[in-house]
Amino acid sequence: FARKTDLENAAGIKTETLFSMLFIDLEDYSYEVLELGSKIPVYTITPDSELILLYSESEESDYKGIVVINYEKKEIRSAFGKQVAMNEFVMTPDSRNVFLIDENVLYKMDTKNLVISELKLKCGLIYGAPSYCSANEIMITPDGSEIILGMVNGIDFAIFDPVYLGIKRIISME
C-alpha cells in the first residue's frame, strides 16, 4: 500500500491516483500497481494469507464496494449482493467468511463465491424491538466459535453463532 508521492520518490513509479497497492514478485522483482483512488481504502489480508479484501469509497476508484484480490492468481473480483461498507468486520480463522456490520445490519460474505447476504437477527420476544435487535460493533473469539455483537442500545451484547447463524444469548449490562 503506498501513496502516490512515495511510489514516485522511492521507486520512480508514476501513478494517476493518490493511493495504490504495489505487488512485487520476490523471485524476479517484477511488480504490478493497482491504483485505488484518492481516499485511503480499508483493506485487510485473510488469516490464510491468500486474499486481500479492499473497500474504497473513492469516486475515482475503479473498484466499488468490496473487492477481493487473489494475489497468487493476479485476480481481482468484486463481491456480489448488497453494497456494504467494510468499516466494522471480522473474519473467521479459516478465512471462509467475513461478517460485517453496515448501518446496524449484520451481513455475511463467503470469500469463495463472494456473495454478501444480509443476516436477520432474531433476538426473541424481550429483545425483539429494532432498537434492541440491531448491532453496531462486532468482535470474534480467537477460535471463531462465537461472534460478539455490540447492540445499538449500548448496554447489551449478543453472542452469535457463525455456523448456525443465530443468536445464542443476550448479555445485558444493566
Short mmCIF file of C-alpha atoms in Angstrom, two decimals:
data_model
loop_
_atom_site.label_atom_id
_atom_site.label_comp_id
_atom_site.label_asym_id
_atom_site.label_seq_id
_atom_site.Cartn_x
_atom_site.Cartn_y
_atom_site.Cartn_z
CA PHE A 1 0.00 0.00 0.00
CA ALA A 2 1.57 3.31 -1.00
CA ARG A 3 0.88 6.98 -1.58
CA LYS A 4 1.50 8.49 -4.99
CA THR A 5 4.43 10.60 -3.74
CA ASP A 6 6.08 7.61 -2.00
CA LEU A 7 5.91 5.46 -5.14
CA GLU A 8 7.35 8.20 -7.29
CA ASN A 9 10.07 9.36 -4.87
CA ALA A 10 11.23 5.93 -3.68
CA ALA A 11 10.77 3.80 -6.81
CA GLY A 12 10.21 6.18 -9.72
CA ILE A 13 6.76 4.69 -10.32
CA LYS A 14 4.22 7.22 -11.59
CA THR A 15 0.52 6.72 -10.86
CA GLU A 16 -2.63 8.68 -11.60
CA THR A 17 -4.35 8.21 -8.24
CA LEU A 18 -3.32 9.26 -4.75
CA PHE A 19 -3.25 5.72 -3.30
CA SER A 20 -2.12 2.45 -4.87
CA MET A 21 -1.25 -1.09 -3.90
CA LEU A 22 2.08 -2.44 -5.11
CA PHE A 23 2.54 -6.18 -5.69
CA ILE A 24 6.16 -7.31 -6.00
CA ASP A 25 7.22 -10.73 -7.24
CA LEU A 26 10.14 -11.61 -4.96
CA GLU A 27 11.64 -14.05 -7.47
CA ASP A 28 12.20 -11.73 -10.41
CA TYR A 29 11.35 -8.38 -8.70
CA SER A 30 8.72 -7.55 -11.29
CA TYR A 31 5.81 -5.54 -9.97
CA GLU A 32 2.23 -4.58 -10.63
CA VAL A 33 0.43 -1.46 -9.44
CA LEU A 34 -3.26 -1.42 -8.53
CA GLU A 35 -4.46 2.19 -8.41
CA LEU A 36 -7.08 2.72 -5.71
CA GLY A 37 -8.27 6.33 -5.83
CA SER A 38 -7.96 9.43 -3.68
CA LYS A 39 -9.31 8.17 -0.34
CA ILE A 40 -7.44 5.80 1.92
CA PRO A 41 -9.10 2.42 1.41
CA VAL A 42 -9.86 -0.08 4.13
CA TYR A 43 -8.01 -3.30 3.46
CA THR A 44 -7.06 -6.48 5.25
CA ILE A 45 -5.39 -9.79 4.49
CA THR A 46 -7.24 -13.02 5.25
CA PRO A 47 -5.78 -15.25 8.02
CA ASP A 48 -4.65 -17.82 5.42
CA SER A 49 -2.76 -15.03 3.58
CA GLU A 50 -4.43 -15.90 0.26
CA LEU A 51 -6.70 -12.89 -0.26
CA ILE A 52 -6.73 -9.15 0.24
CA LEU A 53 -10.11 -7.59 0.97
CA LEU A 54 -10.35 -3.98 -0.08
CA TYR A 55 -13.06 -1.37 0.32
CA SER A 56 -12.88 2.12 -1.10
CA GLU A 57 -15.47 4.89 -1.05
CA SER A 58 -13.50 6.97 -3.54
CA GLU A 59 -15.37 8.16 -6.62
CA GLU A 60 -12.06 7.98 -8.51
CA SER A 61 -11.57 4.30 -7.76
CA ASP A 62 -12.36 1.72 -10.42
CA TYR A 63 -13.34 -0.64 -7.63
CA LYS A 64 -16.65 0.00 -5.90
CA GLY A 65 -17.83 -1.81 -2.81
CA ILE A 66 -15.83 -4.75 -1.51
CA VAL A 67 -13.16 -6.11 -3.81
CA VAL A 68 -11.25 -9.34 -3.23
CA ILE A 69 -7.76 -9.66 -4.63
CA ASN A 70 -6.15 -13.06 -5.01
CA TYR A 71 -2.53 -12.02 -5.38
CA GLU A 72 -1.34 -15.56 -6.17
CA LYS A 73 -3.60 -15.75 -9.24
CA LYS A 74 -3.45 -11.98 -10.00
CA GLU A 75 -7.25 -11.97 -9.88
CA ILE A 76 -9.46 -9.06 -8.81
CA ARG A 77 -13.14 -9.76 -8.20
CA SER A 78 -15.98 -7.67 -6.80
CA ALA A 79 -18.35 -9.01 -4.20
CA PHE A 80 -21.96 -9.69 -5.22
CA GLY A 81 -25.13 -8.69 -3.44
CA LYS A 82 -25.77 -5.60 -1.38
CA GLN A 83 -23.07 -2.95 -1.43
CA VAL A 84 -21.87 -2.64 2.15
CA ALA A 85 -19.07 -0.71 3.80
CA MET A 86 -16.18 -2.60 5.33
CA ASN A 87 -15.86 -0.46 8.45
CA GLU A 88 -16.92 -2.95 11.13
CA PHE A 89 -15.96 -6.52 10.24
CA VAL A 90 -14.43 -9.76 11.49
CA MET A 91 -13.07 -12.76 9.65
CA THR A 92 -13.34 -16.41 10.63
CA PRO A 93 -9.95 -18.02 11.37
CA ASP A 94 -10.34 -20.36 8.37
CA SER A 95 -10.74 -17.30 6.07
CA ARG A 96 -14.00 -18.66 4.64
CA ASN A 97 -16.35 -15.95 5.91
CA VAL A 98 -16.35 -12.27 6.71
CA PHE A 99 -19.07 -10.88 8.97
CA LEU A 100 -19.76 -7.16 8.55
CA ILE A 101 -21.98 -4.55 10.14
CA ASP A 102 -23.16 -1.68 7.97
CA GLU A 103 -25.84 0.76 9.09
CA ASN A 104 -26.64 -1.50 12.07
CA VAL A 105 -27.33 -4.52 9.85
CA LEU A 106 -25.31 -7.75 10.01
CA TYR A 107 -24.01 -9.26 6.75
CA LYS A 108 -22.00 -12.34 5.83
CA MET A 109 -19.66 -12.63 2.87
CA ASP A 110 -18.42 -16.00 1.68
CA THR A 111 -14.83 -15.45 0.46
CA LYS A 112 -15.06 -18.26 -2.10
CA ASN A 113 -18.11 -17.15 -4.08
CA LEU A 114 -18.03 -13.50 -2.87
CA VAL A 115 -21.74 -13.34 -2.15
CA ILE A 116 -22.81 -10.84 0.50
CA SER A 117 -26.03 -11.75 2.26
CA GLU A 118 -27.98 -9.99 4.99
CA LEU A 119 -28.48 -11.92 8.21
CA LYS A 120 -31.68 -11.20 10.10
CA LEU A 121 -31.05 -11.09 13.83
CA LYS A 122 -33.74 -12.86 15.83
CA CYS A 123 -33.42 -11.59 19.36
CA GLY A 124 -36.52 -13.14 20.92
CA LEU A 125 -39.64 -11.57 22.42
CA ILE A 126 -37.94 -9.46 25.08
CA TYR A 127 -35.27 -8.10 22.75
CA GLY A 128 -37.34 -8.09 19.55
CA ALA A 129 -37.63 -4.32 19.18
CA PRO A 130 -35.48 -2.93 16.35
CA SER A 131 -33.50 -0.76 18.79
CA TYR A 132 -32.52 -3.88 20.73
CA CYS A 133 -32.00 -6.17 17.76
CA SER A 134 -29.55 -4.03 15.77
CA ALA A 135 -25.79 -4.23 16.13
CA ASN A 136 -23.16 -1.55 15.65
CA GLU A 137 -19.99 -3.30 16.87
CA ILE A 138 -18.56 -6.72 16.09
CA MET A 139 -15.81 -8.92 17.52
CA ILE A 140 -14.89 -12.59 17.14
CA THR A 141 -13.39 -15.09 19.56
CA PRO A 142 -9.89 -16.31 18.62
CA ASP A 143 -11.19 -19.77 17.70
CA GLY A 144 -14.01 -18.28 15.61
CA SER A 145 -16.71 -20.17 17.50
CA GLU A 146 -18.61 -17.06 18.60
CA ILE A 147 -19.15 -13.56 17.33
CA ILE A 148 -19.90 -10.87 19.88
CA LEU A 149 -22.23 -8.13 18.68
CA GLY A 150 -22.45 -4.81 20.50
CA MET A 151 -26.07 -3.81 20.24
CA VAL A 152 -27.24 -0.30 19.29
CA ASN A 153 -28.84 0.36 22.68
CA GLY A 154 -25.31 0.46 24.13
CA ILE A 155 -25.96 -1.83 27.09
CA ASP A 156 -26.48 -5.26 25.54
CA PHE A 157 -24.23 -7.74 23.77
CA ALA A 158 -25.36 -10.68 21.69
CA ILE A 159 -23.39 -13.90 21.33
CA PHE A 160 -23.87 -15.01 17.71
CA ASP A 161 -23.11 -18.45 16.28
CA PRO A 162 -21.26 -18.08 12.95
CA VAL A 163 -22.03 -21.66 11.90
CA TYR A 164 -25.76 -21.83 12.65
CA LEU A 165 -26.21 -18.08 12.01
CA GLY A 166 -28.25 -17.36 15.10
CA ILE A 167 -28.03 -15.58 18.41
CA LYS A 168 -27.11 -17.93 21.26
CA ARG A 169 -27.81 -15.48 24.07
CA ILE A 170 -28.09 -11.82 25.00
CA ILE A 171 -25.95 -10.39 27.79
CA SER A 172 -27.36 -7.26 29.39
CA MET A 173 -25.09 -4.84 31.22
CA GLU A 174 -27.98 -3.21 33.11
#
